Tab-separated table of C-alpha atoms in Angstrom:
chain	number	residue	atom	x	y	z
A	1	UNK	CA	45.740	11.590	12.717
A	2	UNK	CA	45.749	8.116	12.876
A	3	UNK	CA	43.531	8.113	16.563
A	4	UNK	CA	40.970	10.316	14.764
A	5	UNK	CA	40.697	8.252	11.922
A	6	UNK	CA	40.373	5.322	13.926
A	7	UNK	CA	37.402	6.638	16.483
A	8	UNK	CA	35.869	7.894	13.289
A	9	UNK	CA	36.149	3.913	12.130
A	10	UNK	CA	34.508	3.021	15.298
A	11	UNK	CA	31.557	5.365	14.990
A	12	UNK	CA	30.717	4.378	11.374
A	13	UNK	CA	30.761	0.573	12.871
A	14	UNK	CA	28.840	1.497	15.138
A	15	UNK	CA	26.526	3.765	13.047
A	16	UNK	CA	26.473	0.576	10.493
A	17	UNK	CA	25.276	-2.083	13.308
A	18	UNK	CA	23.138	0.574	14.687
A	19	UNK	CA	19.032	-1.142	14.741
A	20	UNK	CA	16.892	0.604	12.153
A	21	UNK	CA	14.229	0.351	13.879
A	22	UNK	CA	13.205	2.138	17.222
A	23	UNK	CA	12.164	-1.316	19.098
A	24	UNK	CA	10.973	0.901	21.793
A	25	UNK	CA	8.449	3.196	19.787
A	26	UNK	CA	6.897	0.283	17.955
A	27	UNK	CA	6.066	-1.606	21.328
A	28	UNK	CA	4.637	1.536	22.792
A	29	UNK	CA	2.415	2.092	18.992
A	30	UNK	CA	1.154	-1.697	19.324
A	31	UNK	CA	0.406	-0.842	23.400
A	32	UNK	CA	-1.632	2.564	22.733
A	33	UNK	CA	-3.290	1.344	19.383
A	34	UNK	CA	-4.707	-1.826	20.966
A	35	UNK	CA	-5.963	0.118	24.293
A	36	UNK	CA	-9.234	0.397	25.434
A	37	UNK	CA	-9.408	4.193	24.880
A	38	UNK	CA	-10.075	2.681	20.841
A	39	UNK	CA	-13.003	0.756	21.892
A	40	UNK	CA	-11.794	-2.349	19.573
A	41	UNK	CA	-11.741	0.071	16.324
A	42	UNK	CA	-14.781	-1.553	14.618
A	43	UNK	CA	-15.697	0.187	11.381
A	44	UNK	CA	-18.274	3.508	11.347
A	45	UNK	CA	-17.645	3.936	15.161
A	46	UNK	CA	-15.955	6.674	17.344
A	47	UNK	CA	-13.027	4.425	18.157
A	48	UNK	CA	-12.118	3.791	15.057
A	49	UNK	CA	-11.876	7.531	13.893
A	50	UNK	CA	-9.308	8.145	17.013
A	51	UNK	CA	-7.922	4.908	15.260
A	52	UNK	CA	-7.441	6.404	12.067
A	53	UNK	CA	-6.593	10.216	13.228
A	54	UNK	CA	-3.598	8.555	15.579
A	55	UNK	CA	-2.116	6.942	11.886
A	56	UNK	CA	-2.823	10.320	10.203
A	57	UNK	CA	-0.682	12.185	13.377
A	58	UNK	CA	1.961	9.402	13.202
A	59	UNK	CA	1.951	9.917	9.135
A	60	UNK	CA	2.295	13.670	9.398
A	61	UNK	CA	5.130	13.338	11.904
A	62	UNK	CA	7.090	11.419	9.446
A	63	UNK	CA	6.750	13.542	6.317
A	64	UNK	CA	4.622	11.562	4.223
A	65	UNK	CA	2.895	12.774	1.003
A	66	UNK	CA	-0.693	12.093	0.620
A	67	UNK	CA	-2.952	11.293	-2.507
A	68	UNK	CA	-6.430	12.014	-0.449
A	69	UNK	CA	-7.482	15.008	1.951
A	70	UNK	CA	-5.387	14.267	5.325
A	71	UNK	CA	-4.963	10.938	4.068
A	72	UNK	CA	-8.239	9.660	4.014
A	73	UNK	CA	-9.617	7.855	1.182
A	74	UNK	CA	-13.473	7.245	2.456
A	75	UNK	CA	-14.740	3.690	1.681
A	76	UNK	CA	-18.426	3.124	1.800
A	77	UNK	CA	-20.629	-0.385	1.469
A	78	UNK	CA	-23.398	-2.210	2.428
A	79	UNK	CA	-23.053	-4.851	5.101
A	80	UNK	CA	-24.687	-8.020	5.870
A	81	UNK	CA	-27.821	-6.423	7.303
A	82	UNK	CA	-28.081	-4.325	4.171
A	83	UNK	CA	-26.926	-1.122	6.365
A	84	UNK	CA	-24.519	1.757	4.685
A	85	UNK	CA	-21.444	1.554	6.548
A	86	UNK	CA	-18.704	4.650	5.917
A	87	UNK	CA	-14.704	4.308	6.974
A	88	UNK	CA	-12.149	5.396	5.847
A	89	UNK	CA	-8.301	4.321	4.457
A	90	UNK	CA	-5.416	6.247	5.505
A	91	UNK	CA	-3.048	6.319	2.825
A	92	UNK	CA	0.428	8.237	2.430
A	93	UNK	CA	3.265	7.959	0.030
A	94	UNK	CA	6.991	8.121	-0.633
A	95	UNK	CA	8.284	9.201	-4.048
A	96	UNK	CA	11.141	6.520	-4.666
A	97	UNK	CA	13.651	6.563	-7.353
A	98	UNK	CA	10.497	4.760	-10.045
A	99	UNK	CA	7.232	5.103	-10.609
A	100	UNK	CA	6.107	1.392	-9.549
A	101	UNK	CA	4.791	1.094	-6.663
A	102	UNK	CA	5.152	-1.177	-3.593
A	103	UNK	CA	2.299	-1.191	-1.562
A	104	UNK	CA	2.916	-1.724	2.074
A	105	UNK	CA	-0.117	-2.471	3.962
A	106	UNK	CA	-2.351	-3.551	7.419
A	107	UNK	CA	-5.736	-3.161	8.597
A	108	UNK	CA	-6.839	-0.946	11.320
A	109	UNK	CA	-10.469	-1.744	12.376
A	110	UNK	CA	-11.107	-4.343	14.432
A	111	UNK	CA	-14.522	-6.348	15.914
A	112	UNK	CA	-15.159	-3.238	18.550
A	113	UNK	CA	-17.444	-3.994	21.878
A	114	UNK	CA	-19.150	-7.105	22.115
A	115	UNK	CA	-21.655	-7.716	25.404
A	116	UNK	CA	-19.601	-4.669	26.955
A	117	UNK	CA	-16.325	-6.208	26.205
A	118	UNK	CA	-13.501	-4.650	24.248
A	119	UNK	CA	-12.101	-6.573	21.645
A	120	UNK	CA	-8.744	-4.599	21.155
A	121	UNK	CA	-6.922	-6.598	18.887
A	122	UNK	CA	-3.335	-6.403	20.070
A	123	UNK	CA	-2.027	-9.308	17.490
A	124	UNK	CA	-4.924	-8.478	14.986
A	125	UNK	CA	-3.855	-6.292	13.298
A	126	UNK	CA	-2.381	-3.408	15.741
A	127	UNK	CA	0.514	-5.302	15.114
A	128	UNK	CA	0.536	-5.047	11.500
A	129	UNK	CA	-0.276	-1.391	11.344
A	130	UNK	CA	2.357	-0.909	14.010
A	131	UNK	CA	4.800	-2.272	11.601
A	132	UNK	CA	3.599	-0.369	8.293
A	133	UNK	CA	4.279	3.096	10.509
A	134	UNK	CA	7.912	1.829	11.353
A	135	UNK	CA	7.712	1.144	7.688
A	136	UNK	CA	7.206	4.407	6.755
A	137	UNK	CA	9.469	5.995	9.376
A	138	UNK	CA	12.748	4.129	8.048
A	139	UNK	CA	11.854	5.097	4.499
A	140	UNK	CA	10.904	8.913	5.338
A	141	UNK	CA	14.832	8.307	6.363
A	142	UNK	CA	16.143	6.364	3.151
A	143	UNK	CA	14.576	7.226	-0.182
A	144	UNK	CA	13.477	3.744	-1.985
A	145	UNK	CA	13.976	2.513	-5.589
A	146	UNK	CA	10.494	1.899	-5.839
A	147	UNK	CA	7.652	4.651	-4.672
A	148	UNK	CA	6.431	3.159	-1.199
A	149	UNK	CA	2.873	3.259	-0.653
A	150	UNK	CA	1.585	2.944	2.784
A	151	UNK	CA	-1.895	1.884	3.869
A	152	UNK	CA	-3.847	1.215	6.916
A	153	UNK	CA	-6.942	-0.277	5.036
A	154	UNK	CA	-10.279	-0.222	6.760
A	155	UNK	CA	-13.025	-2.649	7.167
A	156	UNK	CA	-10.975	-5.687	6.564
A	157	UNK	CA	-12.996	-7.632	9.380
A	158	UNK	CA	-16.076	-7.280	7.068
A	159	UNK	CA	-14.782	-8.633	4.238
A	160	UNK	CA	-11.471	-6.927	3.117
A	161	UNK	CA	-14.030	-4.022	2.400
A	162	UNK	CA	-10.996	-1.319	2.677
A	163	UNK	CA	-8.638	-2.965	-0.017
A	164	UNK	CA	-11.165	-4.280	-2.288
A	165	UNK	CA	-12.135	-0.481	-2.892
A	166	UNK	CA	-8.388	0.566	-2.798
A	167	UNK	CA	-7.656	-1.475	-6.016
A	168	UNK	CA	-11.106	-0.570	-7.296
A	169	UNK	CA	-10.182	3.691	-6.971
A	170	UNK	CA	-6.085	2.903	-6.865
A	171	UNK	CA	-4.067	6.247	-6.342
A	172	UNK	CA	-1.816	5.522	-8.791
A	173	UNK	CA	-2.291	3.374	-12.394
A	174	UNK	CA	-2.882	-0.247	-11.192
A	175	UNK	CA	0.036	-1.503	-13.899
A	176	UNK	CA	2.189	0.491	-11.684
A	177	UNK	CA	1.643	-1.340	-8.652
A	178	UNK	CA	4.419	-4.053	-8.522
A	179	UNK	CA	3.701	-6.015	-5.225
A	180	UNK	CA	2.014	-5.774	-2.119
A	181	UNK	CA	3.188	-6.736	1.298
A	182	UNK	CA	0.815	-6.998	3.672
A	183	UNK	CA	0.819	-7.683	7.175
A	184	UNK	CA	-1.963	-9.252	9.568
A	185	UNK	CA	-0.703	-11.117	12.916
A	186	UNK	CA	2.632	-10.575	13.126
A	187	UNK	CA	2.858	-10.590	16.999
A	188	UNK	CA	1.760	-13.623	18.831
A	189	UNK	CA	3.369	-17.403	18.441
A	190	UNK	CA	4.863	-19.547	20.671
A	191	UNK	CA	6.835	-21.335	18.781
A	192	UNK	CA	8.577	-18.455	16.880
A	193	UNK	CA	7.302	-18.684	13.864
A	194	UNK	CA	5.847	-16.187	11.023
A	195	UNK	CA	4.460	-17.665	7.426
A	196	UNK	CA	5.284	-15.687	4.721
A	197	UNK	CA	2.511	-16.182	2.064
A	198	UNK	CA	2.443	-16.035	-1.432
A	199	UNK	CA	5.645	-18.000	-3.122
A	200	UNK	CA	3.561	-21.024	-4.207
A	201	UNK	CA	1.635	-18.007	-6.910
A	202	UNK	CA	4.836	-16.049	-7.233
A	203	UNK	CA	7.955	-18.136	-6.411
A	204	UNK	CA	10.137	-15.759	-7.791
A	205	UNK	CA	9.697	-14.140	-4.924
A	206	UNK	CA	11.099	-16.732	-2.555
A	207	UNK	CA	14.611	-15.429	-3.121
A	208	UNK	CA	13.969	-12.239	-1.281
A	209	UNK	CA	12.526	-13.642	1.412
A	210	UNK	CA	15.716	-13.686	3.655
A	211	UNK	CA	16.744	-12.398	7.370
A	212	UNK	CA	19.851	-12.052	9.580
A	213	UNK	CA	17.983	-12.588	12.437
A	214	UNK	CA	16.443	-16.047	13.787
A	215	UNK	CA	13.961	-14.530	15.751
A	216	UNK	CA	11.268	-15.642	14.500
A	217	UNK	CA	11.971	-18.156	11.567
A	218	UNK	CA	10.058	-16.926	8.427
A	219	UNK	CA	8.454	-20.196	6.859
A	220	UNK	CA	6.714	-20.663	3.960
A	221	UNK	CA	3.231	-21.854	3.201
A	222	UNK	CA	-0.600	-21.591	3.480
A	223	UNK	CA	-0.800	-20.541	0.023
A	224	UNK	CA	-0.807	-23.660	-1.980
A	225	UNK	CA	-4.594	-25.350	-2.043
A	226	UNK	CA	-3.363	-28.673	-2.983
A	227	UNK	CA	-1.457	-29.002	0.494
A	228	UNK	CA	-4.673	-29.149	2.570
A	229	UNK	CA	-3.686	-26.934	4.315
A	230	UNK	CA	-5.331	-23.651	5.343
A	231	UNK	CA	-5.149	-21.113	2.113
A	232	UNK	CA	-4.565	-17.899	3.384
A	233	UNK	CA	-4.562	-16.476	-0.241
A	234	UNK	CA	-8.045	-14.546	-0.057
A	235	UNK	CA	-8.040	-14.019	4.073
A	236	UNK	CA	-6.720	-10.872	4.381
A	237	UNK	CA	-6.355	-8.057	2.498
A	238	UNK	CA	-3.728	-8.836	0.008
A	239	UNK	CA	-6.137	-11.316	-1.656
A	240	UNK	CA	-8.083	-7.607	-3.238
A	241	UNK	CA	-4.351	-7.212	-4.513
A	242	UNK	CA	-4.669	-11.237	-6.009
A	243	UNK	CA	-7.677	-11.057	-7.041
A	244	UNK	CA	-5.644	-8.165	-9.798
A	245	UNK	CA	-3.325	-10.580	-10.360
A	246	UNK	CA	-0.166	-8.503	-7.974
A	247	UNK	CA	2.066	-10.587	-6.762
A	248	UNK	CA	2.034	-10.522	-2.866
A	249	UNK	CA	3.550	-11.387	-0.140
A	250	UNK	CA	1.715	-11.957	3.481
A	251	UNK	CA	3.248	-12.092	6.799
A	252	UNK	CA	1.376	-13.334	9.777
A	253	UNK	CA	1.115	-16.216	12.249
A	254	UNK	CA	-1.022	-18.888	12.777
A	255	UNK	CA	-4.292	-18.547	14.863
A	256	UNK	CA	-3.736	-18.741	18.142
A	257	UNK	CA	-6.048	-18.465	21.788
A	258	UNK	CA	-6.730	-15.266	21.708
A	259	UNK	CA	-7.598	-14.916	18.060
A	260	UNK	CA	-10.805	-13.193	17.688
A	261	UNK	CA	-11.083	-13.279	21.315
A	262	UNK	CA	-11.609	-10.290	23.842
A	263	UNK	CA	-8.082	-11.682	25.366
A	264	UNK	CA	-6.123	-10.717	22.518
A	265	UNK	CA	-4.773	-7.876	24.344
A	266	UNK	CA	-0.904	-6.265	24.524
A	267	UNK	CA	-0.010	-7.823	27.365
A	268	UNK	CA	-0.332	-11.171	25.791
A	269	UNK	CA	1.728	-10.913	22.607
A	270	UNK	CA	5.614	-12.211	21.997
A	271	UNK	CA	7.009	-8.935	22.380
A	272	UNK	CA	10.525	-10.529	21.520
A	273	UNK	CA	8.971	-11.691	18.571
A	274	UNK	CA	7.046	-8.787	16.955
A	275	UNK	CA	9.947	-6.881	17.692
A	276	UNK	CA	11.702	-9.839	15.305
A	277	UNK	CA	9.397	-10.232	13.099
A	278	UNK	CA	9.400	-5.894	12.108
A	279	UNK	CA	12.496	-6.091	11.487
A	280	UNK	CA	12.750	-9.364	9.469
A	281	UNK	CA	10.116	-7.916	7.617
A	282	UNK	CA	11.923	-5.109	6.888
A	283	UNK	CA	14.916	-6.306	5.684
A	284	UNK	CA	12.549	-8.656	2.957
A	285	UNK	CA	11.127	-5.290	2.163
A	286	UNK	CA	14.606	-3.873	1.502
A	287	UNK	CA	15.605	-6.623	-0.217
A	288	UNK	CA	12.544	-6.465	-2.699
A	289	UNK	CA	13.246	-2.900	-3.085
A	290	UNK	CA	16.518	-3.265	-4.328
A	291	UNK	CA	16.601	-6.102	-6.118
A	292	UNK	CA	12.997	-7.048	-7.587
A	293	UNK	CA	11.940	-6.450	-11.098
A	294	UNK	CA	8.353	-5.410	-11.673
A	295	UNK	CA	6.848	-8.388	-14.848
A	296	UNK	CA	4.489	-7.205	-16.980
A	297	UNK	CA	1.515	-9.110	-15.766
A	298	UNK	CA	-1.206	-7.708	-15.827
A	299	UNK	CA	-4.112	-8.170	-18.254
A	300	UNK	CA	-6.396	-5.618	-19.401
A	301	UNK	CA	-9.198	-7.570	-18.706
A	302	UNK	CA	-8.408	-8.177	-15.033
A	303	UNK	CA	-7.583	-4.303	-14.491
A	304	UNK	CA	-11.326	-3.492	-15.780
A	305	UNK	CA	-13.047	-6.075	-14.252
C-alpha cells in the first residue's frame, strides 16, 4: 500500500510541474499563421479570410462558445482613400464562474504584399494571436472566475479599426468588461525583455504582474507620457479599451529590425522567448483571474460616447 501510494505521489508531482502549455503547438501556430500561404493577412483580402477561418477551426477545436455566426463579428469602415473596407473579428467565449468579463485579445491582419513581397508578420502580431489561442485552449481545460473573452481583432494596422468597433457593438454590457489584456509583439527581443503596459493608469494592477520564470523579464513602462518615453497607451488595440476607461494591460516588445519589415518572418523570432513570454503571460492572466476585483469605473458618459 505504501508503494502505490507513493508512485501515485510521484504522478501528481509530476502532473503538478507538468507545462500548461503545449510549447510545441504554439511554435508550429506562430510558423503556419505567419507563412506565405496568408499573403501577409492585410484586411478585405483572400489571405486574411484563410487568416481568420484557421482561428475559427482552432476555436471550434477547443470548444468555445460564440456570440456572432461562426465567430465572426463583421467590421466595416472607410479608409484613408475614402474606400469601404469589410473584415471581420473572430470572437469566442468561456462562461467563467461571473459575469465580468476579461477580454483577452491580438490582432490578426497584417500589411499584406507590398511590390510582390510578403509581409508575414511573424512577431506582429502572429505572435500575439498565437498566444490568445493557447489562451483559450488552457481555459477550455480550467473553467475561470471571470467569463474569458477571446478576440482576434481585425484591421488593427489601419487604425485599431477591429477593437474600436468591438467596444462600439460589445457582446456583452460594457460595465461588465473588467480588463483587457492584449497582446502585440510578444516574440522578438534580444535582450529578453517584454513591457507590460498599463500600471502607470492602473497601478493596482502592478501586483499581478508576476512570473516564475526569468525568461523573458516582464518590465514596466511606455505608458507614462511624462517619461519621454514612447506612450504605447493608444498604439495598439487596447487603447479602444482606454479610450472606455478599462483598465488594461499590454504585453509586447520594443521595435526591433524587422518591425514593419518584409523580414519579420518565423525564422527570425526568439523562439525561447515567445515560448517565455506565453507562459509568463499566462500565469499574470491567472493571477488576475483569481485575485482581481472588477472597480466600478465606468461613467455613463464615456459608455455612450
Amino acid at each position: 500500500m505504501r508503494k502505490i501510494l507513493y508512485l501515485f505521489g510521484i504522478l501528481l508531482s509530476l502532473n503538478a510541474c507538468s507545462p500548461k502549455i503545449n510549447n510545441t503547438v504554439v511554435l508550429d501556430d506562430l510558423k503556419e499563421l505567419s507563412s506565405d500561404k496568408y499573403e501577409g493577412r492585410k484586411t478585405g483580402t483572400k489571405g486574411n479570410d484563410m487568416a481568420a477561418n484557421f482561428i475559427i477551426d482552432k476555436f471550434k477545436k477547443v470548444g468555445l462558445m460564440s456570440y456572432h455566426d461562426n465567430y465572426k463579428q463583421p467590421i466595416e469602415f472607410k479608409n484613408k482613400a475614402g474606400e469601404t473596407i469589410k473584415g471581420n473579428n473572430i470572437v469566442g467565449y468561456i462562461k467563467g464562474k461571473t459575469d465580468k468579463v476579461m477580454v483577452i485579445s491580438a490582432h490578426y491582419d497584417h500589411l499584406g504584399i507590398k511590390d510582390g513581397k510578403v509581409f508575414n508578420g511573424a512577431d506582429d502580431d502572429a505572435s500575439g494571436v498565437t498566444a490568445v489561442l493557447a489562451y483559450a485552449d488552457y481555459f477550455s481545460k480550467h473553467q475561470p472566475k471571470y467569463t474569458m473573452i477571446f478576440v482576434a481583432f481585425d484591421a488593427e494596422e489601419m487604425g485599431l479599426q477591429g477593437s474600436k468597433y468591438f467596444v462600439a457593438h460589445p457582446p456583452v454590457n460594457l460595465k461588465d468588461i473588467a480588463i483587457n489584456i492584449n497582446m502585440d509583439m510578444i516574440a522578438h527581443n534580444d535582450k529578453n525583455e517584454l513591457y507590460a503596459c498599463g500600471t502607470f493608469p492602473f497601478p493596482n494592477l502592478k501586483p499581478f504582474i508576476t512570473s516564475p520564470n526569468q525568461k523573458p523579464n516582464i518590465l514596466f513602462g511606455h505608458d507614462d507620457p511624462k517619461t519621454g518615453r514612447e506612450d504605447w497607451t493608444y498604439q495598439s488595440d487596447q487603447g479602444s479599451f482606454y479610450a472606455k476607461n478599462i483598465p488594461f494591460i499590454y504585453f509586447g516588445v520594443e521595435d526591433h529590425k524587422d518591425y514593419h519589415k518584409e523580414t519579420d518572418e518565423f525564422q527570425n523570432i526568439n523562439q525561447d522567448f515567445f515560448v517565455g513570454a506565453v507562459n509568463s503571460i499566462l500565469e499574470v492572466i491567472k493571477n488576475i483571474d483569481k485575485n482581481y476585483i472588477a472597480p466600478n469605473r465606468i461613467r455613463e458618459d464615456i459608455i455612450m460616447n
